[in-house]
mmCIF file of C-alpha atoms in Angstrom:
data_model
loop_
_atom_site.group_PDB
_atom_site.id
_atom_site.type_symbol
_atom_site.label_atom_id
_atom_site.label_comp_id
_atom_site.label_asym_id
_atom_site.label_seq_id
_atom_site.Cartn_x
_atom_site.Cartn_y
_atom_site.Cartn_z
ATOM 1 C CA UNK S 1458 15.879 -27.500 -34.983
ATOM 2 C CA UNK S 1459 12.563 -25.129 -36.558
ATOM 3 C CA UNK S 1460 13.131 -21.895 -36.134
ATOM 4 C CA UNK S 1461 12.950 -20.353 -32.611
ATOM 5 C CA UNK S 1462 9.552 -17.712 -32.098
ATOM 6 C CA UNK S 1463 10.999 -14.732 -31.449
ATOM 7 C CA UNK S 1464 9.747 -12.893 -27.903
ATOM 8 C CA UNK S 1465 10.208 -9.179 -27.538
ATOM 9 C CA UNK S 1466 8.719 -9.321 -23.691
ATOM 10 C CA UNK S 1467 7.588 -6.190 -21.757
ATOM 11 C CA UNK S 1468 7.371 -6.071 -18.452
ATOM 12 C CA UNK S 1469 8.595 -3.070 -15.948
ATOM 13 C CA UNK S 1470 9.515 -5.602 -12.588
ATOM 14 C CA UNK S 1471 13.299 -6.450 -13.208
ATOM 15 C CA UNK S 1472 12.544 -10.259 -11.412
ATOM 16 C CA UNK S 1473 10.009 -11.422 -13.439
ATOM 17 C CA UNK S 1474 11.745 -9.991 -16.987
ATOM 18 C CA UNK S 1475 14.345 -12.149 -16.234
ATOM 19 C CA UNK S 1476 12.627 -14.826 -14.359
ATOM 20 C CA UNK S 1477 10.404 -15.079 -17.761
ATOM 21 C CA UNK S 1478 13.871 -14.882 -19.848
ATOM 22 C CA UNK S 1479 14.992 -17.690 -17.828
ATOM 23 C CA UNK S 1480 11.755 -19.960 -17.970
ATOM 24 C CA UNK S 1481 10.890 -19.327 -22.102
ATOM 25 C CA UNK S 1482 15.110 -20.112 -22.826
ATOM 26 C CA UNK S 1483 14.921 -23.572 -21.452
ATOM 27 C CA UNK S 1484 12.493 -23.987 -23.531
ATOM 28 C CA UNK S 1485 14.877 -24.659 -27.042
ATOM 29 C CA UNK S 1486 12.134 -23.072 -28.731
ATOM 30 C CA UNK S 1487 11.886 -20.360 -27.894
ATOM 31 C CA UNK S 1488 14.540 -16.875 -27.384
ATOM 32 C CA UNK S 1489 13.960 -13.524 -25.532
ATOM 33 C CA UNK S 1490 15.203 -10.684 -28.580
ATOM 34 C CA UNK S 1491 14.825 -8.162 -26.726
ATOM 35 C CA UNK S 1492 13.222 -7.197 -23.740
ATOM 36 C CA UNK S 1493 11.381 -3.152 -22.294
ATOM 37 C CA UNK S 1494 10.426 -2.314 -19.425
ATOM 38 C CA UNK S 1495 8.759 1.044 -21.119
ATOM 39 C CA UNK S 1496 5.818 1.742 -23.937
ATOM 40 C CA UNK S 1497 8.678 4.004 -25.158
ATOM 41 C CA UNK S 1498 11.977 0.678 -25.608
ATOM 42 C CA UNK S 1499 9.253 -1.505 -26.806
ATOM 43 C CA UNK S 1500 7.345 0.528 -29.519
ATOM 44 C CA UNK S 1501 11.305 0.708 -30.312
ATOM 45 C CA UNK S 1502 12.076 -2.906 -29.950
ATOM 46 C CA UNK S 1503 8.891 -4.711 -31.947
ATOM 47 C CA UNK S 1504 9.829 -2.268 -34.989
ATOM 48 C CA UNK S 1505 13.592 -3.332 -34.409
ATOM 49 C CA UNK S 1506 13.367 -6.989 -34.195
ATOM 50 C CA UNK S 1507 10.070 -8.022 -35.696
ATOM 51 C CA UNK S 1508 8.869 -11.248 -33.299
ATOM 52 C CA UNK S 1509 6.134 -13.418 -34.054
ATOM 53 C CA UNK S 1510 5.156 -12.646 -29.676
ATOM 54 C CA UNK S 1511 4.513 -9.671 -28.141
ATOM 55 C CA UNK S 1512 4.586 -11.035 -23.805
ATOM 56 C CA UNK S 1513 3.159 -7.595 -22.515
ATOM 57 C CA UNK S 1514 2.010 -6.040 -19.012
ATOM 58 C CA UNK S 1515 -0.293 -4.287 -18.193
ATOM 59 C CA UNK S 1516 1.170 -1.792 -15.955
ATOM 60 C CA UNK S 1517 4.433 0.457 -17.245
ATOM 61 C CA UNK S 1518 5.327 3.758 -15.822
ATOM 62 C CA UNK S 1519 4.786 5.017 -19.115
ATOM 63 C CA UNK S 1520 1.264 3.997 -19.961
ATOM 64 C CA UNK S 1521 -0.543 0.544 -19.969
ATOM 65 C CA UNK S 1522 0.179 -1.949 -22.176
ATOM 66 C CA UNK S 1523 -3.510 -2.012 -23.817
ATOM 67 C CA UNK S 1524 -2.928 1.528 -24.664
ATOM 68 C CA UNK S 1525 0.046 0.503 -26.125
ATOM 69 C CA UNK S 1526 -2.032 -2.141 -28.308
ATOM 70 C CA UNK S 1527 -1.867 0.105 -31.203
ATOM 71 C CA UNK S 1528 1.007 0.651 -32.214
ATOM 72 C CA UNK S 1529 2.928 -2.616 -31.703
ATOM 73 C CA UNK S 1530 0.634 -3.805 -34.144
ATOM 74 C CA UNK S 1531 1.505 -0.286 -36.190
ATOM 75 C CA UNK S 1532 4.941 -0.998 -35.831
ATOM 76 C CA UNK S 1533 4.879 -5.385 -36.367
ATOM 77 C CA UNK S 1534 1.944 -6.639 -37.960
ATOM 78 C CA UNK S 1535 2.901 -10.178 -38.331
ATOM 79 C CA UNK S 1536 3.284 -10.001 -34.207
ATOM 80 C CA UNK S 1537 0.669 -11.629 -32.072
ATOM 81 C CA UNK S 1538 0.575 -10.595 -28.165
ATOM 82 C CA UNK S 1539 -0.095 -11.927 -25.174
ATOM 83 C CA UNK S 1540 -1.924 -9.906 -22.366
ATOM 84 C CA UNK S 1541 0.617 -11.255 -19.044
ATOM 85 C CA UNK S 1542 -1.101 -9.169 -16.133
ATOM 86 C CA UNK S 1543 -1.625 -9.683 -11.989
ATOM 87 C CA UNK S 1544 -5.335 -8.076 -13.599
ATOM 88 C CA UNK S 1545 -8.110 -10.718 -14.403
ATOM 89 C CA UNK S 1546 -10.121 -8.220 -14.532
ATOM 90 C CA UNK S 1547 -11.829 -6.002 -16.506
ATOM 91 C CA UNK S 1548 -9.135 -5.005 -17.993
ATOM 92 C CA UNK S 1549 -9.461 -8.229 -20.013
ATOM 93 C CA UNK S 1550 -11.755 -6.841 -22.299
ATOM 94 C CA UNK S 1551 -10.496 -3.902 -23.123
ATOM 95 C CA UNK S 1552 -7.325 -5.875 -24.268
ATOM 96 C CA UNK S 1553 -9.297 -8.434 -26.601
ATOM 97 C CA UNK S 1554 -11.029 -5.840 -28.692
ATOM 98 C CA UNK S 1555 -6.860 -4.166 -28.605
ATOM 99 C CA UNK S 1556 -6.125 -7.731 -30.958
ATOM 100 C CA UNK S 1557 -4.717 -9.057 -27.963
ATOM 101 C CA UNK S 1558 -5.385 -13.389 -28.549
ATOM 102 C CA UNK S 1559 -4.313 -14.413 -25.748
ATOM 103 C CA UNK S 1560 -4.383 -13.415 -21.205
ATOM 104 C CA UNK S 1561 -2.432 -14.814 -19.495
ATOM 105 C CA UNK S 1562 -1.976 -13.498 -15.346
ATOM 106 C CA UNK S 1563 0.990 -13.734 -13.662
ATOM 107 C CA UNK S 1564 0.094 -16.321 -11.015
ATOM 108 C CA UNK S 1565 -0.018 -19.151 -14.004
ATOM 109 C CA UNK S 1566 2.160 -21.924 -12.999
ATOM 110 C CA UNK S 1567 5.424 -21.528 -16.290
ATOM 111 C CA UNK S 1568 4.895 -24.137 -18.353
ATOM 112 C CA UNK S 1569 1.229 -22.720 -19.191
ATOM 113 C CA UNK S 1570 2.826 -19.101 -20.215
ATOM 114 C CA UNK S 1571 5.527 -21.342 -22.426
ATOM 115 C CA UNK S 1572 1.921 -22.539 -23.568
ATOM 116 C CA UNK S 1573 0.289 -19.795 -24.537
ATOM 117 C CA UNK S 1574 4.018 -17.802 -26.557
ATOM 118 C CA UNK S 1575 3.792 -20.979 -28.101
ATOM 119 C CA UNK S 1576 -0.008 -21.065 -29.079
ATOM 120 C CA UNK S 1577 -0.536 -17.189 -29.131
ATOM 121 C CA UNK S 1578 3.128 -17.614 -31.958
ATOM 122 C CA UNK S 1579 0.845 -19.632 -34.527
ATOM 123 C CA UNK S 1580 -2.013 -16.002 -33.675
ATOM 124 C CA UNK S 1581 -4.963 -19.357 -32.170
ATOM 125 C CA UNK S 1582 -5.473 -17.893 -28.383
ATOM 126 C CA UNK S 1583 -5.330 -18.994 -25.104
ATOM 127 C CA UNK S 1584 -5.944 -17.409 -21.373
ATOM 128 C CA UNK S 1585 -5.440 -18.268 -18.093
ATOM 129 C CA UNK S 1586 -8.405 -20.461 -16.535
ATOM 130 C CA UNK S 1587 -9.226 -17.203 -13.941
ATOM 131 C CA UNK S 1588 -10.065 -15.400 -17.439
ATOM 132 C CA UNK S 1589 -12.055 -17.381 -18.861
ATOM 133 C CA UNK S 1590 -14.403 -17.965 -16.197
ATOM 134 C CA UNK S 1591 -14.250 -14.254 -16.303
ATOM 135 C CA UNK S 1592 -15.016 -14.297 -19.916
ATOM 136 C CA UNK S 1593 -18.069 -17.711 -19.457
ATOM 137 C CA UNK S 1594 -19.447 -15.527 -16.632
ATOM 138 C CA UNK S 1595 -19.726 -12.723 -19.178
ATOM 139 C CA UNK S 1596 -21.881 -14.120 -21.525
ATOM 140 C CA UNK S 1597 -23.477 -16.131 -19.526
ATOM 141 C CA UNK S 1598 -25.638 -13.277 -17.555
ATOM 142 C CA UNK S 1599 -25.574 -10.939 -20.532
ATOM 143 C CA UNK S 1600 -22.928 -8.937 -19.588
ATOM 144 C CA UNK S 1601 -23.537 -8.658 -16.061
ATOM 145 C CA UNK S 1602 -21.051 -9.899 -13.620
ATOM 146 C CA UNK S 1603 -22.164 -12.382 -10.639
ATOM 147 C CA UNK S 1604 -21.640 -9.343 -8.619
ATOM 148 C CA UNK S 1605 -24.086 -7.987 -11.014
ATOM 149 C CA UNK S 1606 -21.636 -4.884 -11.999
ATOM 150 C CA UNK S 1607 -21.636 -4.244 -15.924
ATOM 151 C CA UNK S 1608 -19.220 -5.450 -18.242
ATOM 152 C CA UNK S 1609 -19.636 -3.533 -21.127
ATOM 153 C CA UNK S 1610 -20.759 -5.883 -24.294
ATOM 154 C CA UNK S 1611 -17.745 -8.688 -26.533
ATOM 155 C CA UNK S 1612 -17.406 -7.193 -29.924
ATOM 156 C CA UNK S 1613 -17.480 -8.593 -32.408
ATOM 157 C CA UNK S 1614 -14.137 -9.297 -32.803
ATOM 158 C CA UNK S 1615 -13.494 -9.967 -28.931
ATOM 159 C CA UNK S 1616 -16.156 -12.624 -30.250
ATOM 160 C CA UNK S 1617 -13.812 -14.163 -33.500
ATOM 161 C CA UNK S 1618 -11.461 -14.260 -30.383
ATOM 162 C CA UNK S 1619 -13.873 -16.212 -27.694
ATOM 163 C CA UNK S 1620 -14.046 -19.174 -30.192
#
């Protein structure tokens, strides 16, 4: 058997954290090696375990997942980051700018979350359909959403990930 995908899960809601850990563990090819509920715990655990994938929530009690991304990338350059969050809003663009490889909403089917972890572990991108819709609308409208509010222009890095 190949080496399992090693995951550090950063999620502050205990029930979701336990459920996702169990779901990923049932796959046989994904191992959650550590869980964190705060930014501080996450930084230490990523430095210690050097996972293949960090599954990261945006809302944490001591800050935001997006603000944590540069620190996580500094702790383990080889780790790929997958945002898993309730939000499918403009935070998508900030997450892409910060260097995430995927963005999945918590309402996604468990199989899609598993697929996202596997895909992101390879270095490829994976995005929930609602996220793809938002990005597509952003690109098609020249940076204006359907409600005519302005969304920041895509950076070169965002375009690379999108392709």
